[in-house]
């Protein structure tokens, strides 16, 4: 049965940079220096190379948050010594003081991450509406409820949440897991000559302790996000769906809504039996001829699940109208539903415009692939061939595969183990069987995703890899052993980080399934997967079972 491969854009924690909107909102300063008035009007604003550098970091954070339902605060670097960083809600303006920038710059290679830590903290106050309760109380002092609400205000809880969710925001923007928050706080107190105790704030020692604990919790949240992506890539869609739902209770972002929609779609595609076209995002290891048809694409139950996926993509779009991956995925679902009119519109109009506005070049390639599929399904073979050829020349691996399908050429296949490739796949000298036999659990990193479903991690078994485990009903395990960036080892077939996709295909063959991302692709083989990045080069890989 011929198959044509359709495209989903799946987010893997990599963002694009656009300028924040110049708009502005009450002040929740990071630190309130005693005896200083906090109004920022008239502050001396700095326009320099340093300002533009910090503004770029700020813009990356705004774009990573991807929530444009509210006006975006403007940003200023100011020459004053009042509050380190804070928000002026009257002017809708976030400020960072020059002295605080100096403290961040003292962190050397981690300076940009330190700046992102402070700015993401303030942005989180804004997006989580931490000023609303105290603002309501101040404006309605004559009402009993306002007095009660003011008593309930918990500045320490807000500060902790701003560190936690702000840290995830900084990670999403590409600044990594910054775990030196306690050091920054100490450096700021020293630079500003502050005492350990400040009225209205936790003590310095408490803030440092909270920062360290928050960093640990943040690391678990990031790992859970990565596990959700890995589960979806390897076809464990129902498990991945529960992970994304858990994440949404902690943090709402366009990427999580988008990935939730992708997971619903992939899960629904598994319920569709033999059809004219095959879609690799089914994560199906069997051909259609080997599986009995379960439901048709037109079945009301299938259509309802596809509509649910569209609602998730719409939620992502509502947060960021220029988030091109969600438009592309929405178009893909309409194509699967058989509504090619809407599929054309969302792919060729909405997604294409958003890919230009939001600077998503990889999505632009994938739009051509999807449009090629739509033309093929409309019996326009020449049009489909032209679109696939265009995307192929631009470097799209999916276009090359689909072109072979369209021209009725035999598909490229995986190269199985055996012959020259007899060695077991290992990471840091451990095969997955060895990891599974001695599976220890770090109780501090265990997360109960839902009843009878746990996300587990093992203590480190090396210096540059991580082991993730999903446990269901105390006995059903899904295990991933994932390399970290910078890992210097090789796979059993001598593939290492930085190798181009073509090298992977040369020794492993073309994968039976894959999942697109806004930057590249996840190539899924039998018990090993490769994460390809922006330049078509290998960024990480994982052994799994």
PDB file of N, CA and C in Angstrom, residues 411-501:
ATOM      1  N   UNK A 411      10.132   2.158  -0.839  1.00  0.00           N
ATOM      2  CA  UNK A 411      10.526   2.978   0.308  1.00  0.00           C
ATOM      3  C   UNK A 411      11.895   2.576   0.842  1.00  0.00           C
ATOM      4  N   UNK A 412      12.606   3.547   1.388  1.00  0.00           N
ATOM      5  CA  UNK A 412      13.856   3.262   2.083  1.00  0.00           C
ATOM      6  C   UNK A 412      13.521   2.654   3.439  1.00  0.00           C
ATOM      7  N   UNK A 413      14.342   1.733   3.901  1.00  0.00           N
ATOM      8  CA  UNK A 413      14.022   1.009   5.125  1.00  0.00           C
ATOM      9  C   UNK A 413      15.143   1.120   6.151  1.00  0.00           C
ATOM     10  N   UNK A 414      14.795   0.741   7.374  1.00  0.00           N
ATOM     11  CA  UNK A 414      15.800   0.670   8.428  1.00  0.00           C
ATOM     12  C   UNK A 414      16.788  -0.454   8.126  1.00  0.00           C
ATOM     13  N   UNK A 415      18.009  -0.292   8.623  1.00  0.00           N
ATOM     14  CA  UNK A 415      19.016  -1.349   8.526  1.00  0.00           C
ATOM     15  C   UNK A 415      19.035  -2.072   9.865  1.00  0.00           C
ATOM     16  N   UNK A 416      18.573  -3.312   9.914  1.00  0.00           N
ATOM     17  CA  UNK A 416      18.470  -4.003  11.208  1.00  0.00           C
ATOM     18  C   UNK A 416      19.837  -4.352  11.781  1.00  0.00           C
ATOM     19  N   UNK A 417      19.849  -4.645  13.065  1.00  0.00           N
ATOM     20  CA  UNK A 417      21.085  -5.095  13.709  1.00  0.00           C
ATOM     21  C   UNK A 417      21.490  -6.447  13.132  1.00  0.00           C
ATOM     22  N   UNK A 418      22.780  -6.716  13.161  1.00  0.00           N
ATOM     23  CA  UNK A 418      23.291  -7.960  12.593  1.00  0.00           C
ATOM     24  C   UNK A 418      24.368  -7.650  11.580  1.00  0.00           C
ATOM     25  N   UNK A 419      25.017  -8.658  11.071  1.00  0.00           N
ATOM     26  CA  UNK A 419      26.084  -8.431  10.110  1.00  0.00           C
ATOM     27  C   UNK A 419      27.211  -7.636  10.739  1.00  0.00           C
ATOM     28  N   UNK A 420      27.448  -6.432  10.198  1.00  0.00           N
ATOM     29  CA  UNK A 420      28.500  -5.572  10.736  1.00  0.00           C
ATOM     30  C   UNK A 420      28.113  -4.955  12.070  1.00  0.00           C
ATOM     31  N   UNK A 421      26.804  -4.969  12.385  1.00  0.00           N
ATOM     32  CA  UNK A 421      26.322  -4.239  13.559  1.00  0.00           C
ATOM     33  C   UNK A 421      25.782  -5.210  14.608  1.00  0.00           C
ATOM     34  N   UNK A 422      26.686  -5.866  15.308  1.00  0.00           N
ATOM     35  CA  UNK A 422      26.299  -6.851  16.310  1.00  0.00           C
ATOM     36  C   UNK A 422      26.369  -6.307  17.735  1.00  0.00           C
ATOM     37  N   UNK A 423      27.143  -5.242  17.939  1.00  0.00           N
ATOM     38  CA  UNK A 423      27.324  -4.716  19.295  1.00  0.00           C
ATOM     39  C   UNK A 423      26.042  -4.084  19.814  1.00  0.00           C
ATOM     40  N   UNK A 424      25.794  -4.245  21.105  1.00  0.00           N
ATOM     41  CA  UNK A 424      24.631  -3.627  21.740  1.00  0.00           C
ATOM     42  C   UNK A 424      24.839  -2.122  21.836  1.00  0.00           C
ATOM     43  N   UNK A 425      23.739  -1.377  21.701  1.00  0.00           N
ATOM     44  CA  UNK A 425      23.812   0.070  21.871  1.00  0.00           C
ATOM     45  C   UNK A 425      24.076   0.395  23.341  1.00  0.00           C
ATOM     46  N   UNK A 426      25.045   1.267  23.573  1.00  0.00           N
ATOM     47  CA  UNK A 426      25.376   1.650  24.940  1.00  0.00           C
ATOM     48  C   UNK A 426      25.554   3.163  25.037  1.00  0.00           C
ATOM     49  N   UNK A 427      25.228   3.697  26.194  1.00  0.00           N
ATOM     50  CA  UNK A 427      25.511   5.090  26.531  1.00  0.00           C
ATOM     51  C   UNK A 427      26.277   5.070  27.845  1.00  0.00           C
ATOM     52  N   UNK A 428      27.426   5.699  27.850  1.00  0.00           N
ATOM     53  CA  UNK A 428      28.325   5.691  29.011  1.00  0.00           C
ATOM     54  C   UNK A 428      28.612   4.258  29.476  1.00  0.00           C
ATOM     55  N   UNK A 429      28.809   3.379  28.460  1.00  0.00           N
ATOM     56  CA  UNK A 429      29.188   1.979  28.679  1.00  0.00           C
ATOM     57  C   UNK A 429      28.097   1.134  29.326  1.00  0.00           C
ATOM     58  N   UNK A 430      26.855   1.609  29.322  1.00  0.00           N
ATOM     59  CA  UNK A 430      25.738   0.836  29.853  1.00  0.00           C
ATOM     60  C   UNK A 430      24.737   0.552  28.737  1.00  0.00           C
ATOM     61  N   UNK A 431      24.433  -0.725  28.530  1.00  0.00           N
ATOM     62  CA  UNK A 431      23.326  -1.059  27.639  1.00  0.00           C
ATOM     63  C   UNK A 431      22.027  -0.840  28.400  1.00  0.00           C
ATOM     64  N   UNK A 432      20.923  -0.776  27.675  1.00  0.00           N
ATOM     65  CA  UNK A 432      19.647  -0.551  28.343  1.00  0.00           C
ATOM     66  C   UNK A 432      19.254  -1.755  29.198  1.00  0.00           C
ATOM     67  N   UNK A 433      19.641  -2.953  28.769  1.00  0.00           N
ATOM     68  CA  UNK A 433      19.376  -4.141  29.588  1.00  0.00           C
ATOM     69  C   UNK A 433      20.097  -4.040  30.923  1.00  0.00           C
ATOM     70  N   UNK A 434      21.333  -3.548  30.888  1.00  0.00           N
ATOM     71  CA  UNK A 434      22.090  -3.388  32.135  1.00  0.00           C
ATOM     72  C   UNK A 434      21.459  -2.326  33.028  1.00  0.00           C
ATOM     73  N   UNK A 435      20.985  -1.250  32.418  1.00  0.00           N
ATOM     74  CA  UNK A 435      20.308  -0.205  33.190  1.00  0.00           C
ATOM     75  C   UNK A 435      19.048  -0.766  33.833  1.00  0.00           C
ATOM     76  N   UNK A 436      18.271  -1.534  33.052  1.00  0.00           N
ATOM     77  CA  UNK A 436      16.998  -2.067  33.547  1.00  0.00           C
ATOM     78  C   UNK A 436      17.199  -3.090  34.662  1.00  0.00           C
ATOM     79  N   UNK A 437      18.276  -3.869  34.578  1.00  0.00           N
ATOM     80  CA  UNK A 437      18.513  -4.897  35.602  1.00  0.00           C
ATOM     81  C   UNK A 437      18.850  -4.285  36.956  1.00  0.00           C
ATOM     82  N   UNK A 438      19.501  -3.137  36.930  1.00  0.00           N
ATOM     83  CA  UNK A 438      19.900  -2.489  38.185  1.00  0.00           C
ATOM     84  C   UNK A 438      19.225  -1.122  38.279  1.00  0.00           C
ATOM     85  N   UNK A 439      17.900  -1.137  38.192  1.00  0.00           N
ATOM     86  CA  UNK A 439      17.138   0.105  38.121  1.00  0.00           C
ATOM     87  C   UNK A 439      16.882   0.654  39.521  1.00  0.00           C
ATOM     88  N   UNK A 440      17.687   1.622  39.899  1.00  0.00           N
ATOM     89  CA  UNK A 440      17.486   2.299  41.180  1.00  0.00           C
ATOM     90  C   UNK A 440      16.719   3.595  40.937  1.00  0.00           C
ATOM     91  N   UNK A 441      16.030   4.061  41.956  1.00  0.00           N
ATOM     92  CA  UNK A 441      15.168   5.239  41.814  1.00  0.00           C
ATOM     93  C   UNK A 441      15.598   6.315  42.796  1.00  0.00           C
ATOM     94  N   UNK A 442      15.638   7.554  42.306  1.00  0.00           N
ATOM     95  CA  UNK A 442      15.904   8.704  43.171  1.00  0.00           C
ATOM     96  C   UNK A 442      14.560   9.210  43.690  1.00  0.00           C
ATOM     97  N   UNK A 443      14.226   8.956  44.961  1.00  0.00           N
ATOM     98  CA  UNK A 443      12.888   9.322  45.468  1.00  0.00           C
ATOM     99  C   UNK A 443      12.606  10.819  45.408  1.00  0.00           C
ATOM    100  N   UNK A 444      13.641  11.659  45.439  1.00  0.00           N
ATOM    101  CA  UNK A 444      13.434  13.104  45.384  1.00  0.00           C
ATOM    102  C   UNK A 444      12.921  13.557  44.020  1.00  0.00           C
ATOM    103  N   UNK A 445      13.116  12.728  43.005  1.00  0.00           N
ATOM    104  CA  UNK A 445      12.723  13.112  41.650  1.00  0.00           C
ATOM    105  C   UNK A 445      11.483  12.367  41.160  1.00  0.00           C
ATOM    106  N   UNK A 446      10.831  11.641  42.036  1.00  0.00           N
ATOM    107  CA  UNK A 446       9.636  10.891  41.646  1.00  0.00           C
ATOM    108  C   UNK A 446       8.420  11.815  41.593  1.00  0.00           C
ATOM    109  N   UNK A 447       7.660  11.732  40.501  1.00  0.00           N
ATOM    110  CA  UNK A 447       6.450  12.541  40.334  1.00  0.00           C
ATOM    111  C   UNK A 447       5.282  11.609  40.033  1.00  0.00           C
ATOM    112  N   UNK A 448       4.202  11.749  40.795  1.00  0.00           N
ATOM    113  CA  UNK A 448       2.982  10.988  40.531  1.00  0.00           C
ATOM    114  C   UNK A 448       2.188  11.746  39.472  1.00  0.00           C
ATOM    115  N   UNK A 449       2.251  11.278  38.232  1.00  0.00           N
ATOM    116  CA  UNK A 449       1.583  11.960  37.122  1.00  0.00           C
ATOM    117  C   UNK A 449       0.072  11.832  37.258  1.00  0.00           C
ATOM    118  N   UNK A 450      -0.381  10.654  37.606  1.00  0.00           N
ATOM    119  CA  UNK A 450      -1.786  10.390  37.915  1.00  0.00           C
ATOM    120  C   UNK A 450      -1.822   9.101  38.716  1.00  0.00           C
ATOM    121  N   UNK A 451      -3.001   8.691  39.123  1.00  0.00           N
ATOM    122  CA  UNK A 451      -3.118   7.463  39.901  1.00  0.00           C
ATOM    123  C   UNK A 451      -2.513   6.287  39.140  1.00  0.00           C
ATOM    124  N   UNK A 452      -1.607   5.566  39.780  1.00  0.00           N
ATOM    125  CA  UNK A 452      -0.950   4.380  39.231  1.00  0.00           C
ATOM    126  C   UNK A 452      -0.026   4.687  38.053  1.00  0.00           C
ATOM    127  N   UNK A 453       0.379   5.944  37.902  1.00  0.00           N
ATOM    128  CA  UNK A 453       1.347   6.301  36.866  1.00  0.00           C
ATOM    129  C   UNK A 453       2.390   7.236  37.468  1.00  0.00           C
ATOM    130  N   UNK A 454       3.660   6.801  37.451  1.00  0.00           N
ATOM    131  CA  UNK A 454       4.726   7.582  38.057  1.00  0.00           C
ATOM    132  C   UNK A 454       5.833   7.872  37.051  1.00  0.00           C
ATOM    133  N   UNK A 455       6.411   9.056  37.184  1.00  0.00           N
ATOM    134  CA  UNK A 455       7.610   9.424  36.437  1.00  0.00           C
ATOM    135  C   UNK A 455       8.789   9.279  37.385  1.00  0.00           C
ATOM    136  N   UNK A 456       9.727   8.396  37.024  1.00  0.00           N
ATOM    137  CA  UNK A 456      10.861   8.092  37.886  1.00  0.00           C
ATOM    138  C   UNK A 456      12.166   8.466  37.197  1.00  0.00           C
ATOM    139  N   UNK A 457      13.165   8.781  38.008  1.00  0.00           N
ATOM    140  CA  UNK A 457      14.518   8.974  37.509  1.00  0.00           C
ATOM    141  C   UNK A 457      15.480   8.202  38.400  1.00  0.00           C
ATOM    142  N   UNK A 458      16.558   7.753  37.799  1.00  0.00           N
ATOM    143  CA  UNK A 458      17.566   7.037  38.572  1.00  0.00           C
ATOM    144  C   UNK A 458      18.629   8.018  39.047  1.00  0.00           C
ATOM    145  N   UNK A 459      19.389   7.662  40.069  1.00  0.00           N
ATOM    146  CA  UNK A 459      20.572   8.469  40.391  1.00  0.00           C
ATOM    147  C   UNK A 459      21.501   8.473  39.179  1.00  0.00           C
ATOM    148  N   UNK A 460      22.355   9.487  39.027  1.00  0.00           N
ATOM    149  CA  UNK A 460      23.250   9.542  37.858  1.00  0.00           C
ATOM    150  C   UNK A 460      24.080   8.269  37.724  1.00  0.00           C
ATOM    151  N   UNK A 461      24.134   7.732  36.503  1.00  0.00           N
ATOM    152  CA  UNK A 461      24.982   6.562  36.262  1.00  0.00           C
ATOM    153  C   UNK A 461      26.219   6.953  35.463  1.00  0.00           C
ATOM    154  N   UNK A 462      26.348   8.240  35.192  1.00  0.00           N
ATOM    155  CA  UNK A 462      27.494   8.776  34.479  1.00  0.00           C
ATOM    156  C   UNK A 462      27.463  10.285  34.589  1.00  0.00           C
ATOM    157  N   UNK A 463      28.251  10.944  33.774  1.00  0.00           N
ATOM    158  CA  UNK A 463      28.345  12.402  33.856  1.00  0.00           C
ATOM    159  C   UNK A 463      27.586  13.121  32.756  1.00  0.00           C
ATOM    160  N   UNK A 464      27.125  12.398  31.729  1.00  0.00           N
ATOM    161  CA  UNK A 464      26.532  13.087  30.577  1.00  0.00           C
ATOM    162  C   UNK A 464      25.320  12.353  30.027  1.00  0.00           C
ATOM    163  N   UNK A 465      24.526  11.753  30.904  1.00  0.00           N
ATOM    164  CA  UNK A 465      23.315  11.075  30.444  1.00  0.00           C
ATOM    165  C   UNK A 465      22.299  11.024  31.573  1.00  0.00           C
ATOM    166  N   UNK A 466      21.041  10.749  31.194  1.00  0.00           N
ATOM    167  CA  UNK A 466      19.933  10.713  32.142  1.00  0.00           C
ATOM    168  C   UNK A 466      19.071   9.498  31.847  1.00  0.00           C
ATOM    169  N   UNK A 467      18.528   8.884  32.895  1.00  0.00           N
ATOM    170  CA  UNK A 467      17.604   7.762  32.729  1.00  0.00           C
ATOM    171  C   UNK A 467      16.221   8.182  33.214  1.00  0.00           C
ATOM    172  N   UNK A 468      15.229   8.108  32.311  1.00  0.00           N
ATOM    173  CA  UNK A 468      13.837   8.399  32.631  1.00  0.00           C
ATOM    174  C   UNK A 468      13.045   7.093  32.597  1.00  0.00           C
ATOM    175  N   UNK A 469      12.087   6.959  33.516  1.00  0.00           N
ATOM    176  CA  UNK A 469      11.253   5.760  33.564  1.00  0.00           C
ATOM    177  C   UNK A 469       9.803   6.171  33.775  1.00  0.00           C
ATOM    178  N   UNK A 470       8.913   5.606  32.979  1.00  0.00           N
ATOM    179  CA  UNK A 470       7.481   5.723  33.265  1.00  0.00           C
ATOM    180  C   UNK A 470       7.022   4.382  33.815  1.00  0.00           C
ATOM    181  N   UNK A 471       6.380   4.421  34.981  1.00  0.00           N
ATOM    182  CA  UNK A 471       5.931   3.199  35.650  1.00  0.00           C
ATOM    183  C   UNK A 471       4.415   3.231  35.783  1.00  0.00           C
ATOM    184  N   UNK A 472       3.757   2.193  35.267  1.00  0.00           N
ATOM    185  CA  UNK A 472       2.302   2.071  35.350  1.00  0.00           C
ATOM    186  C   UNK A 472       1.967   0.805  36.128  1.00  0.00           C
ATOM    187  N   UNK A 473       1.079   0.952  37.107  1.00  0.00           N
ATOM    188  CA  UNK A 473       0.617  -0.191  37.913  1.00  0.00           C
ATOM    189  C   UNK A 473       1.764  -0.955  38.570  1.00  0.00           C
ATOM    190  N   UNK A 474       2.849  -0.246  38.859  1.00  0.00           N
ATOM    191  CA  UNK A 474       3.996  -0.814  39.582  1.00  0.00           C
ATOM    192  C   UNK A 474       4.761  -1.893  38.826  1.00  0.00           C
ATOM    193  N   UNK A 475       4.409  -2.163  37.562  1.00  0.00           N
ATOM    194  CA  UNK A 475       5.147  -3.222  36.862  1.00  0.00           C
ATOM    195  C   UNK A 475       5.396  -2.941  35.380  1.00  0.00           C
ATOM    196  N   UNK A 476       4.634  -2.055  34.757  1.00  0.00           N
ATOM    197  CA  UNK A 476       4.817  -1.775  33.333  1.00  0.00           C
ATOM    198  C   UNK A 476       5.763  -0.582  33.176  1.00  0.00           C
ATOM    199  N   UNK A 477       6.956  -0.846  32.655  1.00  0.00           N
ATOM    200  CA  UNK A 477       7.987   0.188  32.581  1.00  0.00           C
ATOM    201  C   UNK A 477       8.282   0.587  31.139  1.00  0.00           C
ATOM    202  N   UNK A 478       8.451   1.888  30.919  1.00  0.00           N
ATOM    203  CA  UNK A 478       9.006   2.423  29.680  1.00  0.00           C
ATOM    204  C   UNK A 478      10.264   3.183  30.075  1.00  0.00           C
ATOM    205  N   UNK A 479      11.417   2.787  29.515  1.00  0.00           N
ATOM    206  CA  UNK A 479      12.702   3.324  29.965  1.00  0.00           C
ATOM    207  C   UNK A 479      13.409   4.030  28.811  1.00  0.00           C
ATOM    208  N   UNK A 480      13.945   5.212  29.100  1.00  0.00           N
ATOM    209  CA  UNK A 480      14.773   5.959  28.148  1.00  0.00           C
ATOM    210  C   UNK A 480      16.115   6.269  28.809  1.00  0.00           C
ATOM    211  N   UNK A 481      17.196   6.015  28.084  1.00  0.00           N
ATOM    212  CA  UNK A 481      18.529   6.444  28.518  1.00  0.00           C
ATOM    213  C   UNK A 481      18.981   7.491  27.511  1.00  0.00           C
ATOM    214  N   UNK A 482      19.020   8.750  27.942  1.00  0.00           N
ATOM    215  CA  UNK A 482      19.161   9.899  27.052  1.00  0.00           C
ATOM    216  C   UNK A 482      20.503  10.591  27.259  1.00  0.00           C
ATOM    217  N   UNK A 483      21.205  10.866  26.160  1.00  0.00           N
ATOM    218  CA  UNK A 483      22.461  11.612  26.259  1.00  0.00           C
ATOM    219  C   UNK A 483      22.172  13.073  26.583  1.00  0.00           C
ATOM    220  N   UNK A 484      23.123  13.707  27.239  1.00  0.00           N
ATOM    221  CA  UNK A 484      23.044  15.141  27.490  1.00  0.00           C
ATOM    222  C   UNK A 484      23.855  15.879  26.419  1.00  0.00           C
ATOM    223  N   UNK A 485      23.565  17.170  26.190  1.00  0.00           N
ATOM    224  CA  UNK A 485      24.395  17.938  25.250  1.00  0.00           C
ATOM    225  C   UNK A 485      25.865  17.877  25.666  1.00  0.00           C
ATOM    226  N   UNK A 486      26.732  17.705  24.692  1.00  0.00           N
ATOM    227  CA  UNK A 486      28.157  17.631  24.987  1.00  0.00           C
ATOM    228  C   UNK A 486      28.686  16.227  25.181  1.00  0.00           C
ATOM    229  N   UNK A 487      27.807  15.228  25.124  1.00  0.00           N
ATOM    230  CA  UNK A 487      28.250  13.834  25.277  1.00  0.00           C
ATOM    231  C   UNK A 487      29.232  13.484  24.157  1.00  0.00           C
ATOM    232  N   UNK A 488      30.337  12.858  24.502  1.00  0.00           N
ATOM    233  CA  UNK A 488      31.401  12.604  23.524  1.00  0.00           C
ATOM    234  C   UNK A 488      31.448  11.163  23.022  1.00  0.00           C
ATOM    235  N   UNK A 489      30.607  10.294  23.571  1.00  0.00           N
ATOM    236  CA  UNK A 489      30.623   8.902  23.142  1.00  0.00           C
ATOM    237  C   UNK A 489      29.966   8.710  21.780  1.00  0.00           C
ATOM    238  N   UNK A 490      29.998   7.465  21.308  1.00  0.00           N
ATOM    239  CA  UNK A 490      29.428   7.115  20.009  1.00  0.00           C
ATOM    240  C   UNK A 490      28.411   5.990  20.182  1.00  0.00           C
ATOM    241  N   UNK A 491      27.516   5.861  19.205  1.00  0.00           N
ATOM    242  CA  UNK A 491      26.601   4.729  19.199  1.00  0.00           C
ATOM    243  C   UNK A 491      27.364   3.483  18.749  1.00  0.00           C
ATOM    244  N   UNK A 492      26.682   2.347  18.775  1.00  0.00           N
ATOM    245  CA  UNK A 492      27.322   1.100  18.330  1.00  0.00           C
ATOM    246  C   UNK A 492      27.738   1.178  16.867  1.00  0.00           C
ATOM    247  N   UNK A 493      27.088   2.058  16.097  1.00  0.00           N
ATOM    248  CA  UNK A 493      27.414   2.199  14.676  1.00  0.00           C
ATOM    249  C   UNK A 493      28.216   3.473  14.412  1.00  0.00           C
ATOM    250  N   UNK A 494      28.875   3.969  15.457  1.00  0.00           N
ATOM    251  CA  UNK A 494      29.859   5.059  15.367  1.00  0.00           C
ATOM    252  C   UNK A 494      29.257   6.405  14.983  1.00  0.00           C
ATOM    253  N   UNK A 495      28.042   6.673  15.446  1.00  0.00           N
ATOM    254  CA  UNK A 495      27.414   7.975  15.250  1.00  0.00           C
ATOM    255  C   UNK A 495      27.559   8.783  16.537  1.00  0.00           C
ATOM    256  N   UNK A 496      27.928  10.061  16.393  1.00  0.00           N
ATOM    257  CA  UNK A 496      28.102  10.918  17.557  1.00  0.00           C
ATOM    258  C   UNK A 496      27.396  12.246  17.388  1.00  0.00           C
ATOM    259  N   UNK A 497      27.309  13.004  18.474  1.00  0.00           N
ATOM    260  CA  UNK A 497      26.677  14.318  18.416  1.00  0.00           C
ATOM    261  C   UNK A 497      27.393  15.188  17.389  1.00  0.00           C
ATOM    262  N   UNK A 498      26.601  15.934  16.621  1.00  0.00           N
ATOM    263  CA  UNK A 498      27.162  16.792  15.581  1.00  0.00           C
ATOM    264  C   UNK A 498      27.201  16.152  14.211  1.00  0.00           C
ATOM    265  N   UNK A 499      26.984  14.838  14.130  1.00  0.00           N
ATOM    266  CA  UNK A 499      26.956  14.177  12.824  1.00  0.00           C
ATOM    267  C   UNK A 499      25.701  14.597  12.056  1.00  0.00           C
ATOM    268  N   UNK A 500      25.802  14.753  10.728  1.00  0.00           N
ATOM    269  CA  UNK A 500      24.618  15.122   9.940  1.00  0.00           C
ATOM    270  C   UNK A 500      23.631  13.967   9.833  1.00  0.00           C
ATOM    271  N   UNK A 501      22.389  14.305   9.538  1.00  0.00           N
ATOM    272  CA  UNK A 501      21.342  13.293   9.407  1.00  0.00           C
ATOM    273  C   UNK A 501      21.723  12.226   8.384  1.00  0.00           C
TER     274      UNK A 501
END
